């Protein structure tokens, strides 16, 4: 009997059909290419869903906030974003620095964003038509190159929305101590102040920006007028220690041909040192002045009253934990003070200057 050789079956991959291991005709590869082409075309043709914060904006607005960030604690964007969200804003944060904790601790680690990296983020937003902002908020900025890029951001945002409100907290230092390089002062004076809508410096920062020494209330009003002449219609000196009183001094220039409406609010002193309060104050001023655009006094009353309630809660909570609040800087109790942020009771009243 003659043996007949039987061809072995093709080796099969355990997860593939037999035809996959067999020689494929050319039409198979043509089909595969067509399928991929159709898939790519379907993805391209598919309508991109709208960004709802742009397509259906909130009644308050959409804020781009460029500030510092800490993983733990509440300073910079960590202190500003959440309150603005509670007040109804959509907020997109860009972190100028990202640190493990604020610099008042014995050590800290993290990264610093440079100007080109900031601009790369802005370009990414622009490519997707996402630069529709009603407000720009800036806080701590540590270098001239980054601040120069922020000025480009202002121009870019105003090319999309000419009515953009720019709220600038010129974080330079406090109590006679400079936090940033000296050459930032002239950039703020010559380039940033002229394009700001609202400026919220503390006493030390006002003195640096205007060259005026503030020893009395009249000096504070004169400094506000100097800043008005440079650009911003709203100026709020968020804290000034004058004749043993802690004051907020506000000034609103409603029209160039009219003198500004000016007022003060006496701020109750709390025997403790807190971090993040300046950032929070500016965010609250932005939020409430948007609700009361022609009444800066009312906005400041709400902002200061809200802050005071939060600080009192912070001190009480530290005491409940058995800690003496006067012995160290305190992290503010932001999350626990939501009601005081959203619906503050006015406890600090404004007094108009005649």
Coordinates of C-alpha atoms in Angstrom, one line a residue:
X1 CA 0.0 0.0 0.0
X2 CA 1.4 3.4 -1.0
X3 CA 1.7 6.0 1.7
X4 CA 0.1 9.4 0.8
X5 CA 1.6 12.6 2.4
X6 CA -1.1 14.7 4.0
X7 CA -0.2 18.4 4.4
X8 CA -0.2 19.7 8.0
X9 CA -2.9 22.2 8.9
X10 CA -1.6 25.8 9.4
X11 CA -0.5 26.8 12.8
X12 CA -3.1 28.8 14.5
X13 CA -2.8 31.5 17.1
X14 CA -5.1 30.4 19.9
X15 CA -7.1 33.7 19.7
X16 CA -7.3 34.0 15.9
X17 CA -9.5 32.3 13.3
X18 CA -7.9 29.9 10.8
X19 CA -7.9 32.4 7.9
X20 CA -5.7 34.8 9.9
X21 CA -2.9 32.2 9.8
X22 CA -3.5 31.3 6.2
X23 CA -2.1 33.4 3.3
X24 CA -4.3 36.5 3.0
X25 CA -5.4 37.7 -0.4
X26 CA -4.6 41.3 -1.3
X27 CA -8.2 42.4 -1.0
X28 CA -8.0 41.8 2.7
X29 CA -5.3 44.5 3.1
X30 CA -7.3 46.8 0.9
X31 CA -10.3 46.2 3.2
X32 CA -8.2 46.9 6.3
X33 CA -6.9 50.2 4.9
X34 CA -10.4 51.3 3.9
X35 CA -11.7 50.5 7.4
X36 CA -9.0 52.5 9.1
X37 CA -9.6 55.5 6.7
X38 CA -13.3 55.4 7.4
X39 CA -12.6 55.3 11.2
X40 CA -10.3 58.3 10.9
X41 CA -12.9 60.2 8.9
X42 CA -15.6 59.4 11.3
X43 CA -13.6 60.7 14.2
X44 CA -12.8 63.9 12.2
X45 CA -16.4 64.4 11.2
X46 CA -17.8 63.8 14.7
X47 CA -19.0 67.0 16.3
X48 CA -16.9 68.0 19.3
X49 CA -19.2 68.5 22.3
X50 CA -19.3 72.1 23.5
X51 CA -17.4 73.2 26.6
X52 CA -20.4 74.0 28.8
X53 CA -18.7 76.7 30.8
X54 CA -18.2 78.6 27.5
X55 CA -21.4 77.6 25.7
X56 CA -23.7 78.1 28.8
X57 CA -21.7 80.5 31.0
X58 CA -22.7 81.1 34.5
X59 CA -24.4 84.4 35.5
X60 CA -21.2 85.4 37.3
X61 CA -18.5 84.5 34.8
X62 CA -15.4 82.5 34.0
X63 CA -12.1 83.2 35.7
X64 CA -8.6 82.4 34.7
X65 CA -6.6 82.4 37.9
X66 CA -2.8 82.5 37.7
X67 CA -1.3 82.1 41.2
X68 CA 0.8 79.9 43.4
X69 CA -0.4 76.5 44.6
X70 CA 0.5 74.3 47.6
X71 CA -0.4 70.7 47.9
X72 CA -1.2 71.1 51.6
X73 CA -2.7 74.3 53.0
X74 CA -4.5 77.3 51.6
X75 CA -2.5 80.0 49.8
X76 CA -2.6 81.3 46.3
X77 CA -5.0 79.3 44.0
X78 CA -5.8 76.9 46.9
X79 CA -7.2 80.0 48.8
X80 CA -8.9 81.7 45.8
X81 CA -10.4 79.0 43.6
X82 CA -12.9 77.4 46.0
X83 CA -14.4 80.6 47.3
X84 CA -14.9 81.9 43.7
X85 CA -16.6 78.6 42.9
X86 CA -18.9 78.9 45.9
X87 CA -19.8 82.4 44.6
X88 CA -20.8 80.9 41.3
X89 CA -17.8 81.3 39.0
X90 CA -16.2 78.7 36.7
X91 CA -12.5 78.9 37.6
X92 CA -9.6 77.6 35.6
X93 CA -6.4 77.7 37.7
X94 CA -2.8 78.0 36.4
X95 CA -0.2 77.4 39.1
X96 CA 2.7 79.8 38.9
X97 CA 4.5 77.5 41.4
X98 CA 3.6 74.2 42.9
X99 CA 5.0 73.6 46.3
X100 CA 4.5 70.8 48.9
X101 CA 3.5 73.5 51.4
X102 CA 3.9 77.3 51.9
X103 CA 7.3 78.7 52.5
X104 CA 6.7 79.5 56.1
X105 CA 7.3 75.9 57.0
X106 CA 10.9 74.7 57.9
X107 CA 11.2 73.2 54.4
X108 CA 9.3 73.0 51.1
X109 CA 9.8 71.4 47.7
X110 CA 8.2 71.7 44.3
X111 CA 8.3 73.3 40.9
X112 CA 8.3 76.8 39.4
X113 CA 6.5 77.4 36.1
X114 CA 8.4 79.6 33.7
X115 CA 7.1 82.1 31.1
X116 CA 7.3 79.7 28.1
X117 CA 5.5 77.0 30.0
X118 CA 2.7 79.5 30.9
X119 CA 2.4 80.6 27.2
X120 CA 2.3 76.9 26.1
X121 CA -0.8 76.4 28.3
X122 CA -2.4 79.5 26.9
X123 CA -1.7 78.4 23.3
X124 CA -3.3 75.0 24.1
X125 CA -6.4 76.8 25.3
X126 CA -6.4 79.0 22.2
X127 CA -6.1 76.1 19.8
X128 CA -9.3 74.7 21.2
X129 CA -11.1 78.1 21.4
X130 CA -11.1 78.1 25.2
X131 CA -10.0 81.6 25.9
X132 CA -13.4 83.0 26.6
X133 CA -12.9 84.5 30.0
X134 CA -14.7 87.3 31.8
X135 CA -12.0 87.7 34.5
X136 CA -8.3 87.3 34.9
X137 CA -7.0 87.0 38.5
X138 CA -3.2 87.1 39.2
X139 CA -1.4 86.7 42.5
X140 CA 2.1 85.7 43.4
X141 CA 4.6 85.8 40.4
X142 CA 8.2 85.3 41.1
X143 CA 10.1 86.4 38.0
X144 CA 10.2 89.2 35.4
X145 CA 10.0 86.7 32.6
X146 CA 6.8 85.2 34.0
X147 CA 5.2 88.6 34.7
X148 CA 6.1 89.7 31.1
X149 CA 4.3 86.6 29.8
X150 CA 1.3 87.5 32.0
X151 CA 1.1 90.8 30.2
X152 CA 0.9 88.9 26.9
X153 CA -1.9 86.8 28.4
X154 CA -3.8 90.0 29.2
X155 CA -3.5 91.1 25.6
X156 CA -4.5 87.7 24.3
X157 CA -7.6 87.4 26.5
X158 CA -8.7 90.9 25.7
X159 CA -8.4 90.2 22.0
X160 CA -11.1 87.6 22.6
X161 CA -13.1 89.6 25.2
X162 CA -12.4 93.3 25.2
X163 CA -14.4 93.7 28.4
X164 CA -12.2 91.3 30.4
X165 CA -11.9 92.4 34.0
X166 CA -8.3 92.0 35.2
X167 CA -8.0 91.8 39.0
X168 CA -4.4 92.1 40.1
X169 CA -3.0 91.4 43.5
X170 CA 0.6 92.7 43.2
X171 CA 2.2 90.3 45.6
X172 CA 5.5 92.0 46.4
X173 CA 5.9 91.7 50.1
X174 CA 4.5 92.7 53.5
X175 CA 5.6 94.5 56.7
X176 CA 8.7 95.9 55.1
X177 CA 9.9 92.6 53.7
X178 CA 10.2 92.0 49.9
X179 CA 9.1 88.5 48.7
X180 CA 10.2 88.9 45.1
X181 CA 13.2 90.2 43.1
X182 CA 13.5 94.0 43.2
X183 CA 13.2 94.4 39.4
X184 CA 9.6 93.2 39.5
X185 CA 8.5 96.5 41.1
X186 CA 9.2 98.6 38.0
X187 CA 7.4 96.1 35.8
X188 CA 4.4 96.3 38.0
X189 CA 4.6 100.1 38.0
X190 CA 5.1 100.7 34.3
X191 CA 3.3 97.8 32.7
X192 CA 0.9 95.9 35.0
X193 CA -0.8 98.7 36.9
X194 CA -1.9 100.5 33.6
X195 CA -3.7 97.4 32.3
X196 CA -5.4 96.3 35.6
X197 CA -9.1 96.9 36.2
X198 CA -8.8 96.4 40.0
X199 CA -5.7 96.5 42.1
X200 CA -5.5 95.0 45.6
X201 CA -2.2 95.8 47.3
X202 CA -1.4 95.9 51.0
X203 CA 0.2 98.9 52.7
X204 CA 3.8 97.9 51.9
X205 CA 3.0 97.1 48.3
X206 CA 1.2 100.5 47.8
X207 CA 4.3 102.3 49.1
X208 CA 6.5 100.4 46.7
X209 CA 4.2 101.0 43.7
X210 CA 3.7 104.7 44.4
X211 CA 6.8 105.8 46.2
X212 CA 4.6 107.3 48.9
X213 CA 5.0 106.7 52.6
X214 CA 1.6 105.9 54.2
X215 CA 1.5 107.2 57.8
X216 CA -2.1 108.5 57.8
X217 CA -5.4 108.0 56.1
X218 CA -4.8 111.0 53.8
X219 CA -1.6 109.3 52.6
X220 CA -3.6 106.2 51.7
X221 CA -6.2 108.2 49.7
X222 CA -3.4 110.0 47.9
X223 CA -1.8 106.7 47.0
X224 CA -5.1 105.4 45.6
X225 CA -5.4 108.6 43.4
X226 CA -1.9 108.0 42.2
X227 CA -2.7 104.5 41.1
X228 CA -6.0 105.6 39.5
X229 CA -4.0 108.1 37.3
X230 CA -1.9 105.1 36.1
X231 CA -4.9 103.0 35.0
X232 CA -7.1 100.9 37.4
X233 CA -10.6 102.3 38.2
X234 CA -10.8 100.3 41.4
X235 CA -8.1 100.3 44.1
X236 CA -8.4 98.5 47.4
X237 CA -5.6 98.8 50.0
X238 CA -6.5 95.5 51.7
X239 CA -4.7 96.2 55.0
X240 CA -3.0 99.3 56.3
X241 CA -1.9 99.8 59.9
X242 CA -2.5 103.5 60.6
X243 CA -2.5 105.0 64.1
X244 CA -2.8 101.6 65.6
X245 CA -5.9 100.9 63.6
X246 CA -6.1 98.1 60.9
X247 CA -7.9 99.6 57.9
X248 CA -9.1 98.6 54.4
X249 CA -9.1 101.7 52.2
X250 CA -11.1 101.5 49.0
X251 CA -11.4 103.9 46.0
X252 CA -13.6 103.7 42.9
X253 CA -13.0 106.0 40.0
X254 CA -16.3 105.7 38.2
X255 CA -15.5 108.4 35.6
X256 CA -12.2 110.1 34.7
X257 CA -13.7 113.6 35.0
X258 CA -15.1 112.9 38.5
X259 CA -13.2 112.4 41.8
X260 CA -13.2 108.8 43.1
X261 CA -15.6 107.5 45.7
X262 CA -13.5 106.6 48.7
X263 CA -14.1 104.8 51.9
X264 CA -12.6 102.9 54.8
X265 CA -13.4 99.8 56.8
X266 CA -11.9 99.3 60.2
X267 CA -10.9 95.6 60.5
X268 CA -11.1 94.0 63.9
X269 CA -7.6 92.8 65.0
X270 CA -7.3 89.1 65.8
X271 CA -4.2 88.2 67.8
X272 CA -2.9 85.6 65.4
X273 CA -1.0 85.4 62.1
X274 CA -2.6 83.6 59.1
X275 CA -1.4 82.5 55.7
X276 CA -3.5 82.9 52.5
X277 CA -5.7 85.8 53.7
X278 CA -4.5 88.2 51.1
X279 CA -5.2 85.8 48.3
X280 CA -8.7 85.0 49.8
X281 CA -9.5 88.7 50.2
X282 CA -8.7 89.5 46.6
X283 CA -10.9 86.5 45.4
X284 CA -13.8 87.7 47.6
X285 CA -13.4 91.3 46.3
X286 CA -13.5 90.0 42.7
X287 CA -16.6 87.9 43.5
X288 CA -18.6 90.5 45.3
X289 CA -17.6 93.4 43.1
X290 CA -18.9 91.4 40.1
X291 CA -22.3 91.2 41.9
X292 CA -22.1 94.9 42.8
X293 CA -20.1 96.4 40.0
X294 CA -21.1 100.0 40.9
X295 CA -20.9 99.6 44.7
X296 CA -17.3 98.8 45.8
X297 CA -18.2 99.7 49.4
X298 CA -20.8 96.9 49.5
X299 CA -18.4 94.4 47.9
X300 CA -15.7 95.3 50.4
X301 CA -18.1 95.0 53.4
X302 CA -19.1 91.5 52.3
X303 CA -15.5 90.5 51.6
X304 CA -14.1 91.8 54.9
X305 CA -17.1 90.4 57.0
X306 CA -16.7 87.0 55.3
X307 CA -13.0 86.9 56.0
X308 CA -13.4 87.9 59.6
X309 CA -15.9 85.1 60.2
X310 CA -13.5 82.6 58.7
X311 CA -10.6 83.8 60.8
X312 CA -12.6 83.7 64.0
X313 CA -13.6 80.1 63.1
X314 CA -9.9 79.3 62.4
X315 CA -8.8 80.6 65.8
X316 CA -11.6 78.8 67.6
X317 CA -10.8 75.5 65.9
X318 CA -7.1 75.7 66.8
X319 CA -8.0 76.4 70.4
X320 CA -10.3 73.4 70.4
X321 CA -7.4 71.3 69.2
X322 CA -5.4 72.5 72.2
X323 CA -3.1 74.8 70.3
X324 CA -2.1 78.4 71.2
X325 CA -3.0 80.4 68.0
X326 CA -0.5 83.2 68.9
X327 CA 2.6 80.9 68.7
X328 CA 2.6 80.2 65.0
X329 CA 1.1 81.0 61.6
X330 CA -2.3 79.3 61.1
X331 CA -3.7 77.5 58.1
X332 CA -7.2 79.0 57.4
X333 CA -10.3 76.9 57.8
X334 CA -11.6 77.4 54.3
X335 CA -13.7 74.3 53.7
X336 CA -15.4 74.6 57.1
X337 CA -16.4 78.2 56.4
X338 CA -18.5 77.7 53.3
X339 CA -21.6 79.4 54.7
X340 CA -19.6 82.4 55.7
X341 CA -18.2 82.7 52.2
X342 CA -21.4 82.1 50.3
X343 CA -23.7 84.2 52.6
X344 CA -21.8 86.4 54.9
X345 CA -23.4 88.6 57.6
X346 CA -22.1 92.1 57.3
X347 CA -20.3 92.9 60.5
X348 CA -17.8 95.4 59.2
X349 CA -19.3 98.6 57.8
X350 CA -17.8 101.0 55.3
X351 CA -17.4 104.7 56.2
X352 CA -17.3 107.1 53.3
X353 CA -14.7 109.9 53.0
X354 CA -16.4 113.2 52.1

